[in-house]
Coordinates of C-alpha atoms and ligand atoms in Angstrom, one line a residue:
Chain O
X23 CA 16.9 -10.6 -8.9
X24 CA 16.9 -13.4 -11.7
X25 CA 13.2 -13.9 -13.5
X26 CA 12.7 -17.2 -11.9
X27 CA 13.0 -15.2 -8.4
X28 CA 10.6 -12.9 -10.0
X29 CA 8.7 -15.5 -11.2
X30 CA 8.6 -17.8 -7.7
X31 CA 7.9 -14.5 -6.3
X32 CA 5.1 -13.3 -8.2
X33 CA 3.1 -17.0 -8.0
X34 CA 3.4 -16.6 -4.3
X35 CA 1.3 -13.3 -4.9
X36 CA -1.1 -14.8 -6.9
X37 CA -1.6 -17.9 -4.2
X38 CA -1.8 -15.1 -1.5
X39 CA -4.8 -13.5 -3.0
X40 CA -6.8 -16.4 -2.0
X41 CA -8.0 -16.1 1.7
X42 CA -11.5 -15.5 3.0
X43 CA -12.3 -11.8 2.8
X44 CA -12.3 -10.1 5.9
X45 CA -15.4 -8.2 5.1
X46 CA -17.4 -8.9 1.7
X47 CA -19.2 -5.2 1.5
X48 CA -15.3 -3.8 1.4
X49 CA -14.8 -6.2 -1.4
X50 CA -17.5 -5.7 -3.2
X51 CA -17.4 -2.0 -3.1
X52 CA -13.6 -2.2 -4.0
X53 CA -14.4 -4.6 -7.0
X54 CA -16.9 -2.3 -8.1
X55 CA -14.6 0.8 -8.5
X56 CA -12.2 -1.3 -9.9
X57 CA -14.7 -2.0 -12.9
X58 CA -15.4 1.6 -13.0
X59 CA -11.7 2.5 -13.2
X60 CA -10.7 0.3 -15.3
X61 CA -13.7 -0.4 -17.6
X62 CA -15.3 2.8 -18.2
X63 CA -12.0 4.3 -17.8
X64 CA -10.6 3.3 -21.0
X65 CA -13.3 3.1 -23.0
X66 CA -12.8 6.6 -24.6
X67 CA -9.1 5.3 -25.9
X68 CA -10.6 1.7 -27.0
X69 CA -13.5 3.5 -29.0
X70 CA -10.7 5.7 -30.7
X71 CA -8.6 3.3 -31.5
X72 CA -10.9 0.2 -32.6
X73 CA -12.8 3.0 -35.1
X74 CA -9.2 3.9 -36.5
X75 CA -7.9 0.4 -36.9
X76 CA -10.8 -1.2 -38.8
X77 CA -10.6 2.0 -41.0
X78 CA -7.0 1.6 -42.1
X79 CA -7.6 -2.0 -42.4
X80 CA -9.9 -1.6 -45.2
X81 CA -8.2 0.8 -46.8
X82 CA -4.8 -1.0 -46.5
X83 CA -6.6 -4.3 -47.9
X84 CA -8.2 -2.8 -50.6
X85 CA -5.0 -0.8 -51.8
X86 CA -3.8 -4.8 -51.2
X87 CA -6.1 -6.4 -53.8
X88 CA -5.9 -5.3 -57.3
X89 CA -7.4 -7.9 -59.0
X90 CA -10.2 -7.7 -60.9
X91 CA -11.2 -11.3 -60.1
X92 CA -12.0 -11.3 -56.5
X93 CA -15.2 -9.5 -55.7
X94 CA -15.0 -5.9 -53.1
X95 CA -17.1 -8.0 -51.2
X96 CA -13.8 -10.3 -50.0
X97 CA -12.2 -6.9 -48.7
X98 CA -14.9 -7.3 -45.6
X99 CA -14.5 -10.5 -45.5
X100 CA -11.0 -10.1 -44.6
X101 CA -11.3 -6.9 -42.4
X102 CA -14.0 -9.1 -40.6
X103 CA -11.8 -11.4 -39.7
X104 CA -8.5 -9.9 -38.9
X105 CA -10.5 -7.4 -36.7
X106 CA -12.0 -10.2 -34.7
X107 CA -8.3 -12.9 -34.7
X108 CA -6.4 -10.0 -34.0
X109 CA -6.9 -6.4 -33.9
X110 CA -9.7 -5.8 -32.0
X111 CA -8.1 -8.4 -29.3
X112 CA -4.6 -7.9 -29.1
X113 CA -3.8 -4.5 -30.3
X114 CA -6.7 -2.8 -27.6
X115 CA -4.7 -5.4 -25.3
X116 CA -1.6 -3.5 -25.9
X117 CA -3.3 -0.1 -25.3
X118 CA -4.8 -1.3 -22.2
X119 CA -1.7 -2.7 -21.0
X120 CA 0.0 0.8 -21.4
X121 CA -3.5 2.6 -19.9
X122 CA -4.4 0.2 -17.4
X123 CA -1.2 -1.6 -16.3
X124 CA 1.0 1.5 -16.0
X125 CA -2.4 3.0 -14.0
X126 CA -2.7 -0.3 -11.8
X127 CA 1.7 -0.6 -11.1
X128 CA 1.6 3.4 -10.1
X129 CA -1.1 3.2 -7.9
X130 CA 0.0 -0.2 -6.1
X131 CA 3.7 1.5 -6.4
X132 CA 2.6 4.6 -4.4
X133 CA 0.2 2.9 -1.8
X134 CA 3.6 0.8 -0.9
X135 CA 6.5 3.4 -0.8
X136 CA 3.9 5.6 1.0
X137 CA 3.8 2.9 3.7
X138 CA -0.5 2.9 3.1
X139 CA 0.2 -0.7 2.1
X140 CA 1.9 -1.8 5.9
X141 CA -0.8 0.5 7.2
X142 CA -3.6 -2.0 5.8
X143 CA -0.9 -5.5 7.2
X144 CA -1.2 -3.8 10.3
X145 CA -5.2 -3.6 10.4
X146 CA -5.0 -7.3 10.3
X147 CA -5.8 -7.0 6.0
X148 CA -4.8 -9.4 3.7
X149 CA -3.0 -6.6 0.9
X150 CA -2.8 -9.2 -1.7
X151 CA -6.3 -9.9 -1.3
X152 CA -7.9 -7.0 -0.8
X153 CA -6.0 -4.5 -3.6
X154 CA -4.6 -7.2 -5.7
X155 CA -7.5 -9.6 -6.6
X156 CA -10.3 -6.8 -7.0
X157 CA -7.9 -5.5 -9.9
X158 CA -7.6 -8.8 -11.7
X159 CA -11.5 -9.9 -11.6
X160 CA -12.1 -6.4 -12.6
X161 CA -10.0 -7.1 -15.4
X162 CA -11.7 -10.3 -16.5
X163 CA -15.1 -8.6 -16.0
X164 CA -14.3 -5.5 -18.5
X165 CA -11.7 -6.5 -20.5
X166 CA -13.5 -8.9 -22.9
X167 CA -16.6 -6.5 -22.9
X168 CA -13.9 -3.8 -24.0
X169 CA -12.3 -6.4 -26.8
X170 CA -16.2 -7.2 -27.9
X171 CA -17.0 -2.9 -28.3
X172 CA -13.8 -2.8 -30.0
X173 CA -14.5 -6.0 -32.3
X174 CA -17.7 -4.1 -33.2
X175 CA -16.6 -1.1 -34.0
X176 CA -13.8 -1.6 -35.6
X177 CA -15.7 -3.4 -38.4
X178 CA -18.2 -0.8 -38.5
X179 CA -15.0 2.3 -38.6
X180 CA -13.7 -0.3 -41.6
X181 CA -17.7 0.0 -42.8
X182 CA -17.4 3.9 -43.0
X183 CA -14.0 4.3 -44.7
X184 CA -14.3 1.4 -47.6
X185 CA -18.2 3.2 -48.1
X186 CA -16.7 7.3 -47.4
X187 CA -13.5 6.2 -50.0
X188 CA -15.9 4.9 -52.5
X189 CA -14.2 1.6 -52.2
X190 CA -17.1 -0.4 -51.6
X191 CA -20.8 -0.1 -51.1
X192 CA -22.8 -0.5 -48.2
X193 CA -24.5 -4.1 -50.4
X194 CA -21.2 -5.2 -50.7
X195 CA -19.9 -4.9 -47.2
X196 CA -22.3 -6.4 -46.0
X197 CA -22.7 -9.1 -48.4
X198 CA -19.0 -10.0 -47.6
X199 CA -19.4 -9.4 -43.6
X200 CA -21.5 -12.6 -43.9
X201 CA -20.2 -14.9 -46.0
X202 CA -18.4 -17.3 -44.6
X203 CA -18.4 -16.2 -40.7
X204 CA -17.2 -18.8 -38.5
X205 CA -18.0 -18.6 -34.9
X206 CA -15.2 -20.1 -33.7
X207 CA -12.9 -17.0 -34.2
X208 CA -15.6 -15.3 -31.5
X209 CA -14.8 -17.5 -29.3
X210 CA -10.7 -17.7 -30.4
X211 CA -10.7 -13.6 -29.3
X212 CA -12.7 -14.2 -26.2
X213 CA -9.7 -16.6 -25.2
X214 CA -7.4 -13.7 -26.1
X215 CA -9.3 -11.2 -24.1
X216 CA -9.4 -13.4 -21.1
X217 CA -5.6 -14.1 -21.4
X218 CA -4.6 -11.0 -21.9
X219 CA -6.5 -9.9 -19.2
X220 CA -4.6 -11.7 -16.8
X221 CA -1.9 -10.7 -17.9
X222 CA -2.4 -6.8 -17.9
X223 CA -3.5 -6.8 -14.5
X224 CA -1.7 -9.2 -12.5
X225 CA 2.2 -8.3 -14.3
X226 CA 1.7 -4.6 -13.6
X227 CA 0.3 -5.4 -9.9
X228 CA 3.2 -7.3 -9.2
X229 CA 5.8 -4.6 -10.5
X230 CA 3.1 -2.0 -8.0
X231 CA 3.2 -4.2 -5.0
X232 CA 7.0 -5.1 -4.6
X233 CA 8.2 -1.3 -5.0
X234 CA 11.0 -0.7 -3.1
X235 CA 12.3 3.0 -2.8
X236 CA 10.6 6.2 -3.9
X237 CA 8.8 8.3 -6.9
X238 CA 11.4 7.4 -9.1
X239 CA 11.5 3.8 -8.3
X240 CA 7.1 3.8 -8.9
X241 CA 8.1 5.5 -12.2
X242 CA 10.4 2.5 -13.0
X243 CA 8.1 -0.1 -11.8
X244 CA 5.4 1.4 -14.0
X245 CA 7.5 1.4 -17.3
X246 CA 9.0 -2.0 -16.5
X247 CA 5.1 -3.2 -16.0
X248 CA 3.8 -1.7 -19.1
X249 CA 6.9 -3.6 -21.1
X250 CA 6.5 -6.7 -19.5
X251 CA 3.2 -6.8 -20.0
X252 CA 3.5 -6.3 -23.6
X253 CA 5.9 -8.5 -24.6
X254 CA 3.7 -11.4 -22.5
X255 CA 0.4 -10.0 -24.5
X256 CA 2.8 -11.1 -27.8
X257 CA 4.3 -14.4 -26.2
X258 CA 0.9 -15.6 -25.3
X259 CA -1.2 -14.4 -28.6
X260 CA 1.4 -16.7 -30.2
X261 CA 0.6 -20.0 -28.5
X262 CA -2.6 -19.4 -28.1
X263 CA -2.7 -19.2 -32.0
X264 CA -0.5 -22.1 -32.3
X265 CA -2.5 -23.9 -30.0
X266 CA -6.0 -22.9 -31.1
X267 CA -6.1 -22.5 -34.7
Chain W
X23 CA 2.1 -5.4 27.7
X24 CA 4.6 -6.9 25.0
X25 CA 7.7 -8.6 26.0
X26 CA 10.6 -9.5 23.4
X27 CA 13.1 -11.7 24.5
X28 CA 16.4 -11.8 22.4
X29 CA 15.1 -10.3 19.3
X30 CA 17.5 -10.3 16.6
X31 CA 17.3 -9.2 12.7
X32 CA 19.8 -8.5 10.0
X33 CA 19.9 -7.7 6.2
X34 CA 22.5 -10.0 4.5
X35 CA 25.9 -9.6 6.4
X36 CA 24.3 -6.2 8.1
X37 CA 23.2 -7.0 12.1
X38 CA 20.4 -4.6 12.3
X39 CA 19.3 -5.6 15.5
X40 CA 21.4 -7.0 17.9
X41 CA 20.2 -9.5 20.9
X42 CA 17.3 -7.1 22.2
X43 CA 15.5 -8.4 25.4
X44 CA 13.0 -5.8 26.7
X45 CA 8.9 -5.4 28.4
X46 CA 6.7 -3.2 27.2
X47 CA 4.1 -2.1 29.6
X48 CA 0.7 -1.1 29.6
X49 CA -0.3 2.3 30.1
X50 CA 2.7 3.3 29.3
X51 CA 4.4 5.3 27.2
X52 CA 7.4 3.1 26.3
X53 CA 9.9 5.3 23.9
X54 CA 12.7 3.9 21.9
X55 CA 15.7 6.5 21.0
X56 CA 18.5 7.0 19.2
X57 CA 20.6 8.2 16.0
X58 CA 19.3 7.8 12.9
X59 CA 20.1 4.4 11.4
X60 CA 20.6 2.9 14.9
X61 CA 17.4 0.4 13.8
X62 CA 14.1 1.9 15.7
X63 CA 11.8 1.5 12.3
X64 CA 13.3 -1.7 12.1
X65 CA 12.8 -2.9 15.7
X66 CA 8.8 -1.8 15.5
X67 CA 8.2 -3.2 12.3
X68 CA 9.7 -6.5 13.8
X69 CA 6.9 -6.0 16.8
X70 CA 4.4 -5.6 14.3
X71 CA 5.3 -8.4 11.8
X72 CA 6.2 -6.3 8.7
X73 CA 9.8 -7.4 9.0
X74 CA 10.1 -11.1 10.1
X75 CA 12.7 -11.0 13.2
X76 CA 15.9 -13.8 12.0
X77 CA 15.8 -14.9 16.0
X78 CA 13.9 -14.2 19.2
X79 CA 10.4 -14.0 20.5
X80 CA 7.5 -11.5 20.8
X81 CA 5.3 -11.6 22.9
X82 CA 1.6 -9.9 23.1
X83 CA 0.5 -10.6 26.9
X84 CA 1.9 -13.8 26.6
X85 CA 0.6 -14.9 23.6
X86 CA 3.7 -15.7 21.2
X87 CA 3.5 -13.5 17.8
X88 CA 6.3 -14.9 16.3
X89 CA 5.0 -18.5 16.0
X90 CA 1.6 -17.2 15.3
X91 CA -0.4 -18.8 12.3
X92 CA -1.3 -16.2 9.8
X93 CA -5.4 -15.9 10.8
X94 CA -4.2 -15.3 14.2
X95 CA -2.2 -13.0 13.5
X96 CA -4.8 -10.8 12.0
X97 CA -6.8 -11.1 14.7
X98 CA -4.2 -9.9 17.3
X99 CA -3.4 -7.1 14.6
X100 CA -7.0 -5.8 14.8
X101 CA -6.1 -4.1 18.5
X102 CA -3.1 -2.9 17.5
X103 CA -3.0 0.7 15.7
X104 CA 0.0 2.3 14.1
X105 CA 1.0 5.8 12.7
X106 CA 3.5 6.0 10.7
X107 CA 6.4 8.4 10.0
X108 CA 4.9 9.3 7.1
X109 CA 0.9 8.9 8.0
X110 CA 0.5 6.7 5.8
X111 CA -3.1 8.1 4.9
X112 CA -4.9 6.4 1.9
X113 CA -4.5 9.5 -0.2
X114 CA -7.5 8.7 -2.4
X115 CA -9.9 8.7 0.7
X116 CA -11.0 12.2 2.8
X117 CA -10.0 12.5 6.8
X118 CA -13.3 10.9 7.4
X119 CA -13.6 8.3 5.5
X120 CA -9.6 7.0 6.5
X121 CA -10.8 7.2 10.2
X122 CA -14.2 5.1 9.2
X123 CA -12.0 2.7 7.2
X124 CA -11.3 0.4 9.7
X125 CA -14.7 0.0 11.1
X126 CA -16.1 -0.2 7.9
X127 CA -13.4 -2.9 7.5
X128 CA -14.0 -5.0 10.8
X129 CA -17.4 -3.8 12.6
X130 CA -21.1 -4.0 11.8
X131 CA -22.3 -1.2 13.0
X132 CA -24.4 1.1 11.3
X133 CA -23.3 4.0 9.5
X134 CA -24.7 6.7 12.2
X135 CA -23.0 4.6 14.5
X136 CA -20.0 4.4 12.5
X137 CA -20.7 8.5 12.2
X138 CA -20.5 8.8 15.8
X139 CA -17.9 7.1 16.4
X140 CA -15.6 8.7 14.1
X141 CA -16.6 12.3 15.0
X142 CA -16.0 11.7 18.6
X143 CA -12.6 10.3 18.0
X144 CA -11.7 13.4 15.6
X145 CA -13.1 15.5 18.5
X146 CA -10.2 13.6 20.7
X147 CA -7.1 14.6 18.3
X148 CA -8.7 18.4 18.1
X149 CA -9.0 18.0 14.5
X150 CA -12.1 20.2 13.9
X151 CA -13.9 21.3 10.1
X152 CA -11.5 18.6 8.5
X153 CA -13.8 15.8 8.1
X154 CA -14.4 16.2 4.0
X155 CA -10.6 17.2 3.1
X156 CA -7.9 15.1 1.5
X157 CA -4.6 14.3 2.9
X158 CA -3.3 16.0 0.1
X159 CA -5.7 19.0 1.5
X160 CA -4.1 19.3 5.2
X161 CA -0.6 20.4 6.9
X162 CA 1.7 17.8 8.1
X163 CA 0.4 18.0 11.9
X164 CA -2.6 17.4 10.6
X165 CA -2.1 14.3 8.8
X166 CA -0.7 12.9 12.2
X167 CA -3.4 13.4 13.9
X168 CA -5.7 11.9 11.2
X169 CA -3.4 8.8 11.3
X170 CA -3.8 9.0 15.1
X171 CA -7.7 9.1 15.1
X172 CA -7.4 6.4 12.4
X173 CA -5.1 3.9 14.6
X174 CA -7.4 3.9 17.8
X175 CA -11.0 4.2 16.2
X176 CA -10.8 0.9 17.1
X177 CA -10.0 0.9 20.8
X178 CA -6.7 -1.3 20.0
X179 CA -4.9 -2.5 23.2
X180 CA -1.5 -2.0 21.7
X181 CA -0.1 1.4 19.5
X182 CA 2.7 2.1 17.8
X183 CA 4.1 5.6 17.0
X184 CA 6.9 5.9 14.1
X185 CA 8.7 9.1 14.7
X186 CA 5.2 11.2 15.7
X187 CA 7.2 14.2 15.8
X188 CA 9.1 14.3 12.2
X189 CA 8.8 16.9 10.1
X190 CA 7.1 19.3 12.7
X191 CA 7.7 22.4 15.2
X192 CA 8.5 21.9 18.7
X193 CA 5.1 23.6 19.4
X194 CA 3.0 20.8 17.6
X195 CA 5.1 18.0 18.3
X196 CA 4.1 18.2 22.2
X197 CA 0.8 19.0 21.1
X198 CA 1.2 15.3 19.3
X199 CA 3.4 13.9 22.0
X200 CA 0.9 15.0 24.8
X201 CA -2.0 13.5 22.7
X202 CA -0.3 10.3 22.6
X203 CA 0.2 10.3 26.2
X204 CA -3.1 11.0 27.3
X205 CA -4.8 8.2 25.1
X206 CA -2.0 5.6 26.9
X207 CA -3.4 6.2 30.0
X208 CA -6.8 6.5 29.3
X209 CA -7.9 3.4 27.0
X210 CA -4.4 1.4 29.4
X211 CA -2.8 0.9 26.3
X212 CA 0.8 -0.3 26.0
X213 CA 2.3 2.4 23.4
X214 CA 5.8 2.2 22.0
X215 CA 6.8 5.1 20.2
X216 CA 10.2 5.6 18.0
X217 CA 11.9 9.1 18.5
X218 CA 15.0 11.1 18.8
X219 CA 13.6 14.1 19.9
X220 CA 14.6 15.3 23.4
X221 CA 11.6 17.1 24.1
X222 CA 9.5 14.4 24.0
X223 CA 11.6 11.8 25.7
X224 CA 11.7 14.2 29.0
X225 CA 8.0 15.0 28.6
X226 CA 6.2 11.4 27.7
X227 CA 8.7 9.3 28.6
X228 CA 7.9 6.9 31.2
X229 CA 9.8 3.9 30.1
X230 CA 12.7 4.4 27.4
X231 CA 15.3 2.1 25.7
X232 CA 18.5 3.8 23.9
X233 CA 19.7 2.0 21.4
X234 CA 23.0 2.5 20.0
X235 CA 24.0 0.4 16.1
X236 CA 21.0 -2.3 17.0
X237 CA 22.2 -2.4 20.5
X238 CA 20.3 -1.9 23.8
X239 CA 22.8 0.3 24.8
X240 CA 20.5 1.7 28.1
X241 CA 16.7 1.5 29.4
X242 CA 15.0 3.7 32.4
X243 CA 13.2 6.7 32.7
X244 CA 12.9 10.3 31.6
X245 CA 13.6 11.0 36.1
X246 CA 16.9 8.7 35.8
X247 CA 17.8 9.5 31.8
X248 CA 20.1 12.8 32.6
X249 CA 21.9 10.8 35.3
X250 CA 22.8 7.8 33.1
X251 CA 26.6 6.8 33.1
X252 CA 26.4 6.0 29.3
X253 CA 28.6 7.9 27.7
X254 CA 26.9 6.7 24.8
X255 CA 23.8 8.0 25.9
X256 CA 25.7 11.2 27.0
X257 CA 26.8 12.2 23.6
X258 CA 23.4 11.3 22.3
X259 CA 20.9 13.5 25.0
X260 CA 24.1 16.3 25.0
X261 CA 24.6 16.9 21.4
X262 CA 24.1 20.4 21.6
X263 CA 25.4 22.8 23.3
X264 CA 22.7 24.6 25.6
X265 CA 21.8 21.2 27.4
X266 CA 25.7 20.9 27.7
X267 CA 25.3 24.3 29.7
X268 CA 22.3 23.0 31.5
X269 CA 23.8 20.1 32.8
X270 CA 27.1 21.9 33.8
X271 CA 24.5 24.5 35.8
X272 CA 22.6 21.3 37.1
X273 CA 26.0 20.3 38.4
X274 CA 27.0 23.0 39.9
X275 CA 23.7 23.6 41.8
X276 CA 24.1 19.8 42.8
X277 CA 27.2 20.5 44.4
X278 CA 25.9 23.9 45.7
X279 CA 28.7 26.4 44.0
X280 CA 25.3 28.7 42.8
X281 CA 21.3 28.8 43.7
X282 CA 18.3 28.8 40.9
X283 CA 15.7 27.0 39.4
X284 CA 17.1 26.1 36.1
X285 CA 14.3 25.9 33.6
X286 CA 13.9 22.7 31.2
X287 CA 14.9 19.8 33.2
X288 CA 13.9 18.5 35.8
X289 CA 15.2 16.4 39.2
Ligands
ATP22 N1 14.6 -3.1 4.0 C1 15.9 -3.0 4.4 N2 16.9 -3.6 3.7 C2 18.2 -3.5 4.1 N3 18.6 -2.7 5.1 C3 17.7 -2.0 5.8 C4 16.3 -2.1 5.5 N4 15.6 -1.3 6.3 C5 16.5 -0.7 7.1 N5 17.8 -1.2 6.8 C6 19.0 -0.8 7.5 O1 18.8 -0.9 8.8 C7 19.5 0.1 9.6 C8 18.5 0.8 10.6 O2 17.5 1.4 9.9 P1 16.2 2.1 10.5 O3 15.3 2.5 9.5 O4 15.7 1.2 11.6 O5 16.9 3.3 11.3 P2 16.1 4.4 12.2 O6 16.8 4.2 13.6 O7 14.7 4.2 12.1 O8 16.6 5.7 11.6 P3 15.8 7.1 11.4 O9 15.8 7.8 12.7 O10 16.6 7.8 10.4 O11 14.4 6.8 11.0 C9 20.0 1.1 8.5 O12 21.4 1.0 8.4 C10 19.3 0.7 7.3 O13 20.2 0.9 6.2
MG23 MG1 13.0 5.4 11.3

């Protein structure tokens, strides 16, 4: 199949999702575990890497800035902001994409070769709605609340290593942390997170839901999911940085 | 009752299934046999919908499926029940909560209701102290009878049997095959079932259609099957050698060379 069958194919998903439930407890319920799965799911992995990320990006900036002239303070200026643009947005992105999409792809993957799919069509359910969109309004539930908890602490990890390395002082951190804070980027990662969110959820559940074959083909579907959905999570953070800022 | 009139389906150049005109009836068990590859999965997921048919009708007492508008379709599909070759249990539920799924799904009953309701039909398929398992949990035999209890919770008018015997011994898969049966006539339903085992074609079969490469090759009963001028059919029921000697010993009774009762099939 050519991407533009893939494509055609996969916007057909996405318009099947939206039919009346059959029943809006099921939904509900499903939605919920969804959030659990995929929210508190990954939060161990998101915590890790946020704290690890803002560290090395003090570090790295200070090594950076030799200069005499500008004050420590500017170091958390800067980890400030490239924590909120970009790391705390688009690299967790990329881990989730890997945790979550390969997670949602396998699971979609193995509920179709195992025929539990056609057992739902035959009930009289609407798949698409019912295992699809529970996963992708999951995502846009957790995923931004993830990208906010990693915003957070990645600057505070960054906090801890410039203050444990004798870089910079607690005063000084946070004298730079406030200087010169625009809002706007807030908002500029919340668009990420949203984006990306999409994307991690609704790639990988197409790759899940159109398995055809067996274990190795779900294995496949989950690897070609996880790339897919990276290399979209890079395509997009680009125009939405050309577009935004 | 189903009818299909001239159902025809193919992938790419490859005819799959090949003018097929047939009635289904209720309280029946209607069987459909032959080789593997000969296009039985693919001739009741046509009746169901999960393959679109490339030609022909289907009918469910009357009312057209194929034409059918998509929220008419689900309707219709809530009284029909299917197991499939593989079960098709959802692994990440237990045995009861897969047999409460669909009336948690498509019922407003209460939860003792619902209770009820699923330990009565459990009671039905013999499937005792299994309620809180997995699927990952129980044998093969097992898992088909879950899948059975799970397709006709609902009372469906219509069910459809995938290869019920697959993967199991002769023992169970009349156990199965009997179950089957005995829900057909009691809740009237009209029951196709795919199969190519012997066993159950002379036990349950009241109504069965050979196909042969996406043909209807032959269709009668389990009475007339052994008769059947087919030599199709012939090298299908005869493949092995102790039916062979069977039917050479029915013959020779028939034509009253030697005496006896010989066990297995019946006139
Ligand atoms: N999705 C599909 N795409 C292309 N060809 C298919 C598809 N499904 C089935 N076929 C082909 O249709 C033919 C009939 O397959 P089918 O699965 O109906 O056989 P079967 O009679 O059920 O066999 P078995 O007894 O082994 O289950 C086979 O030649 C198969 O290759
Ligand atoms: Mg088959």
């Amino acid at each position: 199949m050519t991407v533009f069958n893939h494509f055609g194919r996969y916007l057909l998903m996405i318009k099947g999702m939206f039919t009346k439930p059959e029943n809006w407890r099921m939904y509900w319920k499903e939605l919920m575990k969804q959030c659990s799965d995929i929210g508190i799911g990954s939060l161990g992995i998101v915590v890790v890497v946020a704290l690890f990320i803002g560290a090395v990006s003090t570090l790295q900036t200070a090594y950076q800035l030799v200069s005499n002239l500008i004050p420590k303070s500017t170091i958390a200026q800067i980890v400030r902001d490239t924590v909120i643009l970009e790391f705390a947005p688009t690299i967790t992105c990329i881990v989730l994409a890997g945790v979550v999409g390969s997670k949602i792809a396998s699971e979609l993957g193995n509920m179709r070769v195992s025929e539990q799919i056609d057992a739902l069509e035959i009930m009289g359910i609407n798949t698409k709605a019912y295992l699809i969109m529970p996963k992708i309004l999951a995502s846009f539930l957790m995923i931004p609340i993830l990208v906010i908890i990693a915003g957070v602490l990645g600057i505070w990890g960054g906090r801890m290593a410039g203050i444990l390395s004798g870089i910079l002082s607690p005063e000084e951190f946070e004298e730079g942390l406030l200087s010169g804070f625009q809002p706007f980027n807030v908002t500029f990662a919340l668009a990420k997170a949203y984006t990306f969110a999409f994307i991690i959820s609704s790639i990988p559940a197409y790759f899940g839901y159109f398995v055809q074959g067996g274990a190795l083909e779900i294995g496949k579907a989950s690897t070609t999911a996880v790339v897919t959905s990276c290399i979209m999570i890079l395509f997009a953070d680009y125009i939405l940085a050309a577009l935004l800022l | 009752m189903i009818e299909i009139r001239n159902l025809h389906k193919q992938f790419g150049e490859k005819v799959v299934i090949d003018d097929v005109s047939a009635v289904m009836e209720a309280g029946k068990a209607n069987l459909i046999i032959g080789a593997s590859g000969s296009g039985k999965t693919v001739f009741i997921k046509c009746l169901v919908g999960l393959f679109e048919p490339d030609g022909g009708e289907i009918l469910y007492n009357g009312q057209n499926f194929t034409s059918m508008e998509d929220d008419q379709r689900k309707e219709l599909r809530q009284q029909i029940g299917m197991l499939f070759q593989g079960s098709a249990l959802f692994d990440s539920q237990t045995v009861e909560q897969n047999v409460m799924f669909p009336l948690d799904m498509f019922t407003r009953l209460s939860h003792s209701e619902k209770q009820k309701k699923v330990n009565e039909v459990l009671e039905r398929v013999n499937l005792k102290d299994a309620n809180k398992k997995f699927p990952a949990e129980i044998s093969g035999g097992m898992k088909k009878r879950v899948g059975i209890a799970r397709a006709i919770v609902l009372n469906p008018k219509y069910l459809f049997c995938d290869e019920p015997n697959s993967g199991l011994d002769p023992q169970t898969s009349l156990v199965i095959d009997k179950l089957i049966y005995e829900v057909t006539k009691e809740f009237n339903m009209t029951t196709v079932i795919n199969t190519h085992d012997m066993n159950s074609v002379m036990e349950i079969g009241d109504h069965i259609i050979y196909m042969y490469q996406g043909i209807k090759e032959w269709e009668g009963s389990n009475k007339e099957i052994i008769y059947s001028k087919s030599q199709k059919l012939n090298d299908f029921i005869f493949a092995s050698e102790f039916l062979k000697d069977v039917k050479a010993i029915r013959a020779l009774e028939a034509e009253g060379k030697i005496q006896g009762n010989t066990p297995g099939l019946s006139k």
